[in-house]
CSV table of C-alpha atoms in Angstrom, one decimal:
chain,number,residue,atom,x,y,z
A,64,UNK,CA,45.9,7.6,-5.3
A,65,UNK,CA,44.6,9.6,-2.3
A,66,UNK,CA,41.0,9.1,-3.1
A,67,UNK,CA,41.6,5.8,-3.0
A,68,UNK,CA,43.6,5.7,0.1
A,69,UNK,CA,40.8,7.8,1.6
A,70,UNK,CA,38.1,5.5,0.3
A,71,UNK,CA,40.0,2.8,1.7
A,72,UNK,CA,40.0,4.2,5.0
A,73,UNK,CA,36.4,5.2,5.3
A,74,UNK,CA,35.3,1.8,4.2
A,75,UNK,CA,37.8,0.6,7.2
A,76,UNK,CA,36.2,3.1,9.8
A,77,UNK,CA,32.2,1.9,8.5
A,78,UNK,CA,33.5,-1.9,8.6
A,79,UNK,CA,33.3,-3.0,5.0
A,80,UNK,CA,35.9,-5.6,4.6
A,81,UNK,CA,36.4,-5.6,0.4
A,82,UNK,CA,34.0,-8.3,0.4
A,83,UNK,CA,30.0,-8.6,-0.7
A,84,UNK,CA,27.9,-10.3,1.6
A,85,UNK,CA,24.6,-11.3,0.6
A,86,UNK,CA,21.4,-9.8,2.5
A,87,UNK,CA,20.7,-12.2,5.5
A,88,UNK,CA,17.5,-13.1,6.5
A,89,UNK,CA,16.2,-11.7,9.6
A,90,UNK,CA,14.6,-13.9,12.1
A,91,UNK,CA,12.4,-11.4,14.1
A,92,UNK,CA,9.3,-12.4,16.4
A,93,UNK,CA,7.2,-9.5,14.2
A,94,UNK,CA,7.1,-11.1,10.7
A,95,UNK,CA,8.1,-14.6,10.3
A,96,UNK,CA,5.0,-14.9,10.6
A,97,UNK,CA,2.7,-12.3,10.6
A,98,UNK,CA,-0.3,-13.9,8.6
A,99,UNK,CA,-0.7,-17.1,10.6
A,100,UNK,CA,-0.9,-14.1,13.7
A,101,UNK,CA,-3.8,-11.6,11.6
A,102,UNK,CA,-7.3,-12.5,13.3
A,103,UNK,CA,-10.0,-13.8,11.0
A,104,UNK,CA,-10.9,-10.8,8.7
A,105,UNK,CA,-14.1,-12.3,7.3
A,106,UNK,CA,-17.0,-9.9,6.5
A,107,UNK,CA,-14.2,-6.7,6.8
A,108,UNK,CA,-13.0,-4.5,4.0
A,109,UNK,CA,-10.0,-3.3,3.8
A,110,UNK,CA,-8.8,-0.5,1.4
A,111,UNK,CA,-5.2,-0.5,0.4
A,112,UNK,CA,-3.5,1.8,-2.1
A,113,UNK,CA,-0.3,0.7,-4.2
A,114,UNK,CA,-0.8,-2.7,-3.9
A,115,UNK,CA,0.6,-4.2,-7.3
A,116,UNK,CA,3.9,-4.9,-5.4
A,117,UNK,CA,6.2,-4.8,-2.4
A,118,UNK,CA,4.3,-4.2,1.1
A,119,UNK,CA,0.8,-3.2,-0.9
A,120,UNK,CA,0.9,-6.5,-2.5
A,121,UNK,CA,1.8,-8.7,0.6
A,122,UNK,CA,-0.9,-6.7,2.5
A,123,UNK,CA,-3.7,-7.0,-0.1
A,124,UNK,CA,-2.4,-10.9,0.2
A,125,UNK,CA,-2.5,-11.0,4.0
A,126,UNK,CA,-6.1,-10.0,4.1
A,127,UNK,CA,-7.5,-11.8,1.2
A,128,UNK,CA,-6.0,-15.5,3.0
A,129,UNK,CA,-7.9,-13.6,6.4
A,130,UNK,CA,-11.2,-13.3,4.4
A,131,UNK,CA,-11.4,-9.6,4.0
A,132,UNK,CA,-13.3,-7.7,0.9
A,133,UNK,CA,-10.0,-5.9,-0.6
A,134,UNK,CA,-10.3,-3.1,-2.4
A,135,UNK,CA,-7.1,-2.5,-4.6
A,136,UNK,CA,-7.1,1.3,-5.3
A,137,UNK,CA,-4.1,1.4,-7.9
A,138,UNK,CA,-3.6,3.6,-11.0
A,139,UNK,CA,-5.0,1.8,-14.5
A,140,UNK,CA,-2.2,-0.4,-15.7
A,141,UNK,CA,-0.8,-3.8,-16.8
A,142,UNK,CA,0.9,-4.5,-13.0
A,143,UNK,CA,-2.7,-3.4,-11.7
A,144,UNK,CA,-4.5,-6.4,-13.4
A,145,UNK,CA,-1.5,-8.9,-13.0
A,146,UNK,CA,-1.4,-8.0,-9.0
A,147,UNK,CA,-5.1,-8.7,-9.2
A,148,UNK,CA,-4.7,-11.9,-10.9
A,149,UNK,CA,-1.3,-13.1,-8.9
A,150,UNK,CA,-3.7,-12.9,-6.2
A,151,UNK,CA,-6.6,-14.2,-7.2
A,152,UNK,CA,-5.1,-17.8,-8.8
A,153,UNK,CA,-3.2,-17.8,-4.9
A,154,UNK,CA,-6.1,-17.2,-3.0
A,155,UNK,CA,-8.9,-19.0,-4.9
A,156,UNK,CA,-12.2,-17.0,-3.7
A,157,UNK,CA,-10.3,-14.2,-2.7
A,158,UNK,CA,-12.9,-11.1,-2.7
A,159,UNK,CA,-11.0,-8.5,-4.4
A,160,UNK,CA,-12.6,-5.1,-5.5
A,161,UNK,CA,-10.3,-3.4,-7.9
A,162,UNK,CA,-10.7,0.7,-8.5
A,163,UNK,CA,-9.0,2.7,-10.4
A,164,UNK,CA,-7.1,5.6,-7.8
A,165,UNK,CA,-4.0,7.6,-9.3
A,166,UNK,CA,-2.6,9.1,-6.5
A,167,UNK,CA,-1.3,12.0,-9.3
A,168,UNK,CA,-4.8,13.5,-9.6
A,169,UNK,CA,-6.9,14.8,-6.8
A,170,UNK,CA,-9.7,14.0,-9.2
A,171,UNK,CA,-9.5,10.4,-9.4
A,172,UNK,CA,-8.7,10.2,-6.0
A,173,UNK,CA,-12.2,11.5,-5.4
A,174,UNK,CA,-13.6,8.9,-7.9
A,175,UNK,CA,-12.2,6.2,-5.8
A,176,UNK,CA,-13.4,7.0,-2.9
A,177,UNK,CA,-17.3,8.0,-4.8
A,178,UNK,CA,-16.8,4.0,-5.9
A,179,UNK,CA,-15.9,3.1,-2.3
A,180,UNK,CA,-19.2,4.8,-1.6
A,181,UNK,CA,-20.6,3.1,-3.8
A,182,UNK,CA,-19.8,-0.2,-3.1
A,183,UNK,CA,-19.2,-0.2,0.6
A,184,UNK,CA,-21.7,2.6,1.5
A,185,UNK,CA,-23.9,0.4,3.7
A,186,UNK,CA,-21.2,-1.3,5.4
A,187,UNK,CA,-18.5,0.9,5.2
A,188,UNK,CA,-14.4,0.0,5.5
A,189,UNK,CA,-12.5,-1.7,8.1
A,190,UNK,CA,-9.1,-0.5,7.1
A,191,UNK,CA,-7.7,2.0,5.1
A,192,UNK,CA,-4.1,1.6,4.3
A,193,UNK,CA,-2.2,4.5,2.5
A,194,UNK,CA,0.7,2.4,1.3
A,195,UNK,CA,1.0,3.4,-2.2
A,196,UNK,CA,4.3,6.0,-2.8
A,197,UNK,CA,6.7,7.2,-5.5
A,198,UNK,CA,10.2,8.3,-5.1
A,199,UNK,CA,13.0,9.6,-6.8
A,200,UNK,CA,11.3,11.4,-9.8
A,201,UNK,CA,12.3,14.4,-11.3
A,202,UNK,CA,10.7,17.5,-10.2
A,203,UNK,CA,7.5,18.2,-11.8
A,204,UNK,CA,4.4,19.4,-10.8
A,205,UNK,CA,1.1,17.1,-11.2
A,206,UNK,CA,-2.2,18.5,-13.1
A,207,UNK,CA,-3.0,20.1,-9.5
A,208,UNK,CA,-0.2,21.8,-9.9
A,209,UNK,CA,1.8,20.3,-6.5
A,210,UNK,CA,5.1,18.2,-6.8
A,211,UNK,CA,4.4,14.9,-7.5
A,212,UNK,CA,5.8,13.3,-4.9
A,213,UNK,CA,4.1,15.1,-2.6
A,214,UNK,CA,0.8,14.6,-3.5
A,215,UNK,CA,1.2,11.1,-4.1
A,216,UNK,CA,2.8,10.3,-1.2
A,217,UNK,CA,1.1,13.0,1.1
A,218,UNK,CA,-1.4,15.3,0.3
A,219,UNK,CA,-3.5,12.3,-2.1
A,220,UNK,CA,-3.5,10.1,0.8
A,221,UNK,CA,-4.9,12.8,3.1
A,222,UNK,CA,-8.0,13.7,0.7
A,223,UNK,CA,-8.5,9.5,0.1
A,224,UNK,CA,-8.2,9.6,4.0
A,225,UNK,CA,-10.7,12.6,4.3
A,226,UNK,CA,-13.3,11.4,1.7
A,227,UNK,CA,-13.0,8.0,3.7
A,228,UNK,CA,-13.8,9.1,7.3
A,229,UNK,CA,-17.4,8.5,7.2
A,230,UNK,CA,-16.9,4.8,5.9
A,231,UNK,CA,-14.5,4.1,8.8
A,232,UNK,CA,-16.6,5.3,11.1
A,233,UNK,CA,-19.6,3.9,9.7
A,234,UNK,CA,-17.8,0.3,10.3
A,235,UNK,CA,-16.3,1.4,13.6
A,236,UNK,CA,-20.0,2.0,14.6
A,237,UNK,CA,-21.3,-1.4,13.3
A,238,UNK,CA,-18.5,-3.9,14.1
A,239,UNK,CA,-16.3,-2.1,16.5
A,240,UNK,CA,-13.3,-0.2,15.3
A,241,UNK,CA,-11.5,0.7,12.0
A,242,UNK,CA,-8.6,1.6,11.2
Protein backbone atom coordinates (compact mmCIF):
# COMPACT_ATOMS: atom_id res chain seq x y z
CA UNK A 1 0.00 0.00 0.00
CA UNK A 2 2.79 2.48 0.60
CA UNK A 3 4.54 1.80 -2.64
CA UNK A 4 1.60 2.58 -4.17
CA UNK A 5 0.80 5.62 -2.31
CA UNK A 6 4.38 6.68 -3.06
CA UNK A 7 4.04 5.84 -6.68
CA UNK A 8 1.01 7.80 -6.71
CA UNK A 9 2.57 10.76 -5.47
CA UNK A 10 5.65 10.87 -7.64
CA UNK A 11 3.50 10.39 -10.70
CA UNK A 12 1.50 13.57 -9.11
CA UNK A 13 4.81 15.64 -8.56
CA UNK A 14 6.13 14.62 -12.51
CA UNK A 15 2.40 15.42 -13.80
CA UNK A 16 1.19 12.12 -15.11
CA UNK A 17 -2.51 12.25 -14.68
CA UNK A 18 -3.43 8.06 -14.77
CA UNK A 19 -4.02 8.58 -18.35
CA UNK A 20 -1.96 7.53 -21.82
CA UNK A 21 -1.64 10.17 -24.19
CA UNK A 22 -0.45 9.36 -27.52
CA UNK A 23 2.94 10.90 -28.81
CA UNK A 24 1.98 14.33 -30.50
CA UNK A 25 3.43 15.50 -33.50
CA UNK A 26 5.74 18.25 -33.31
CA UNK A 27 5.37 21.19 -35.55
CA UNK A 28 9.05 22.61 -35.51
CA UNK A 29 10.53 25.15 -38.30
CA UNK A 30 13.72 22.44 -38.48
CA UNK A 31 12.01 19.28 -39.94
CA UNK A 32 8.69 19.51 -41.29
CA UNK A 33 10.38 19.86 -43.84
CA UNK A 34 13.79 19.39 -44.06
CA UNK A 35 14.14 17.77 -47.65
CA UNK A 36 12.26 20.34 -49.64
CA UNK A 37 15.15 22.79 -47.64
CA UNK A 38 18.53 20.28 -48.66
CA UNK A 39 20.25 22.08 -51.73
CA UNK A 40 20.60 20.15 -54.97
CA UNK A 41 23.12 17.28 -54.12
CA UNK A 42 23.74 16.21 -57.65
CA UNK A 43 27.25 14.93 -58.59
CA UNK A 44 28.03 14.67 -54.36
CA UNK A 45 28.55 11.47 -52.41
CA UNK A 46 27.61 11.00 -49.36
CA UNK A 47 28.68 8.11 -47.07
CA UNK A 48 26.26 7.21 -44.34
CA UNK A 49 26.66 4.30 -41.93
CA UNK A 50 23.55 2.46 -40.32
CA UNK A 51 21.23 3.32 -42.71
CA UNK A 52 18.67 0.32 -42.96
CA UNK A 53 16.34 2.34 -40.54
CA UNK A 54 15.52 5.22 -38.29
CA UNK A 55 17.64 8.58 -39.02
CA UNK A 56 20.33 6.44 -41.43
CA UNK A 57 17.47 5.43 -43.57
CA UNK A 58 15.71 8.94 -43.77
CA UNK A 59 19.15 10.38 -44.42
CA UNK A 60 20.30 7.93 -47.16
CA UNK A 61 16.52 8.90 -48.50
CA UNK A 62 17.06 12.68 -48.18
CA UNK A 63 20.06 12.60 -50.38
CA UNK A 64 19.14 10.13 -52.88
CA UNK A 65 15.64 12.54 -53.75
CA UNK A 66 18.74 15.52 -53.76
CA UNK A 67 20.74 13.55 -56.35
CA UNK A 68 23.68 12.44 -54.25
CA UNK A 69 25.80 9.03 -55.01
CA UNK A 70 24.98 7.24 -51.43
CA UNK A 71 27.03 4.94 -50.21
CA UNK A 72 25.15 2.63 -47.65
CA UNK A 73 28.01 1.27 -45.37
CA UNK A 74 25.85 -1.34 -43.24
CA UNK A 75 26.83 -4.80 -41.91
CA UNK A 76 25.69 -7.92 -44.52
CA UNK A 77 22.13 -8.70 -43.76
CA UNK A 78 18.52 -9.12 -44.90
CA UNK A 79 17.48 -5.23 -43.52
CA UNK A 80 20.72 -4.16 -45.56
CA UNK A 81 19.28 -5.29 -48.94
CA UNK A 82 15.55 -4.41 -48.08
CA UNK A 83 16.76 -0.64 -46.97
CA UNK A 84 18.52 -0.73 -50.41
CA UNK A 85 15.57 -1.79 -52.24
CA UNK A 86 12.81 0.37 -50.02
CA UNK A 87 14.87 3.03 -51.47
CA UNK A 88 15.47 2.29 -54.72
CA UNK A 89 11.56 1.42 -55.84
CA UNK A 90 10.93 5.22 -53.89
CA UNK A 91 13.45 6.97 -55.57
CA UNK A 92 13.57 5.43 -59.09
CA UNK A 93 17.31 6.30 -60.34
CA UNK A 94 18.42 6.71 -57.07
CA UNK A 95 22.48 6.13 -57.21
CA UNK A 96 23.01 4.01 -54.27
CA UNK A 97 26.47 2.28 -53.67
CA UNK A 98 25.96 -0.38 -51.06
CA UNK A 99 29.26 -1.78 -48.95
CA UNK A 100 29.49 -4.06 -46.66
CA UNK A 101 30.95 -2.02 -43.07
CA UNK A 102 30.34 -3.91 -39.65
CA UNK A 103 31.04 -1.42 -37.22
CA UNK A 104 32.02 -4.74 -34.79
CA UNK A 105 35.37 -5.32 -36.65
CA UNK A 106 38.06 -2.80 -37.21
CA UNK A 107 38.85 -5.03 -40.21
CA UNK A 108 35.87 -4.48 -42.20
CA UNK A 109 35.81 -1.12 -41.31
CA UNK A 110 39.03 -0.78 -43.22
CA UNK A 111 37.49 -2.76 -46.15
CA UNK A 112 34.84 -0.18 -46.47
CA UNK A 113 36.65 2.50 -46.62
CA UNK A 114 39.55 0.50 -49.29
CA UNK A 115 35.96 0.18 -51.42
CA UNK A 116 35.31 3.80 -50.85
CA UNK A 117 38.72 4.24 -52.29
CA UNK A 118 37.97 2.37 -54.76
CA UNK A 119 35.09 3.72 -55.96
CA UNK A 120 35.27 7.30 -55.08
CA UNK A 121 39.07 7.66 -55.23
CA UNK A 122 39.08 10.28 -58.04
CA UNK A 123 36.38 12.26 -56.79
CA UNK A 124 36.31 11.67 -53.35
CA UNK A 125 33.14 12.09 -50.64
CA UNK A 126 31.09 14.94 -49.88
CA UNK A 127 29.68 13.78 -46.59
CA UNK A 128 30.46 11.29 -44.21
CA UNK A 129 27.78 10.62 -41.71
CA UNK A 130 28.61 8.30 -38.71
CA UNK A 131 25.00 7.49 -37.79
CA UNK A 132 25.05 3.90 -37.40
CA UNK A 133 24.97 2.78 -33.32
CA UNK A 134 24.01 -0.11 -30.98
CA UNK A 135 22.76 0.07 -27.54
CA UNK A 136 21.73 -1.83 -24.77
CA UNK A 137 23.70 -5.15 -25.41
CA UNK A 138 25.25 -7.21 -22.92
CA UNK A 139 28.73 -6.67 -22.15
CA UNK A 140 31.03 -8.41 -24.44
CA UNK A 141 34.01 -7.67 -25.98
CA UNK A 142 34.27 -7.59 -30.05
CA UNK A 143 37.08 -9.73 -32.05
CA UNK A 144 39.35 -6.48 -31.25
CA UNK A 145 38.90 -7.18 -28.04
CA UNK A 146 37.00 -3.58 -27.01
CA UNK A 147 33.20 -3.46 -25.71
CA UNK A 148 31.05 -3.51 -28.29
CA UNK A 149 29.29 -0.65 -27.89
CA UNK A 150 32.13 1.20 -27.87
CA UNK A 151 33.60 0.41 -30.86
CA UNK A 152 30.60 0.56 -32.75
CA UNK A 153 29.40 3.50 -31.68
CA UNK A 154 32.85 5.33 -31.09
CA UNK A 155 36.14 4.05 -31.73
CA UNK A 156 34.75 2.30 -35.43
CA UNK A 157 33.42 5.57 -36.49
CA UNK A 158 36.80 7.25 -35.69
CA UNK A 159 38.96 4.76 -37.82
CA UNK A 160 35.99 5.02 -40.82
CA UNK A 161 36.48 8.82 -40.07
CA UNK A 162 40.36 8.50 -40.25
CA UNK A 163 40.70 6.23 -43.28
CA UNK A 164 38.21 8.77 -44.89
CA UNK A 165 40.04 12.09 -44.41
CA UNK A 166 41.81 12.20 -47.62
CA UNK A 167 38.46 11.53 -49.59
CA UNK A 168 36.86 14.51 -47.79
CA UNK A 169 39.39 16.61 -48.42
CA UNK A 170 40.01 15.48 -51.86
CA UNK A 171 36.21 16.75 -52.56
CA UNK A 172 36.60 19.76 -50.24
CA UNK A 173 39.49 20.65 -52.68
CA UNK A 174 37.51 20.01 -56.01
CA UNK A 175 33.92 21.31 -55.19
CA UNK A 176 34.34 23.31 -52.14
CA UNK A 177 33.81 21.74 -48.73
CA UNK A 178 32.82 18.30 -47.15
CA UNK A 179 31.63 17.41 -44.37
Amino acid sequence: LHLVAEMGLLGWLFGYTGEYTAPQPVATKWFDDFETTLPDLTGKVVAITGCTSGTGYICARACAKKGAIVAMLNRASPRATEAEARLAAEIPGAKLEPIECDLMSFASVRSAAEALRSKFGSSGIDVLCCNAGVMALKDMPTKDGFDVQMQTNHLSHFLLAKECFPLLEKAAAARGEAR
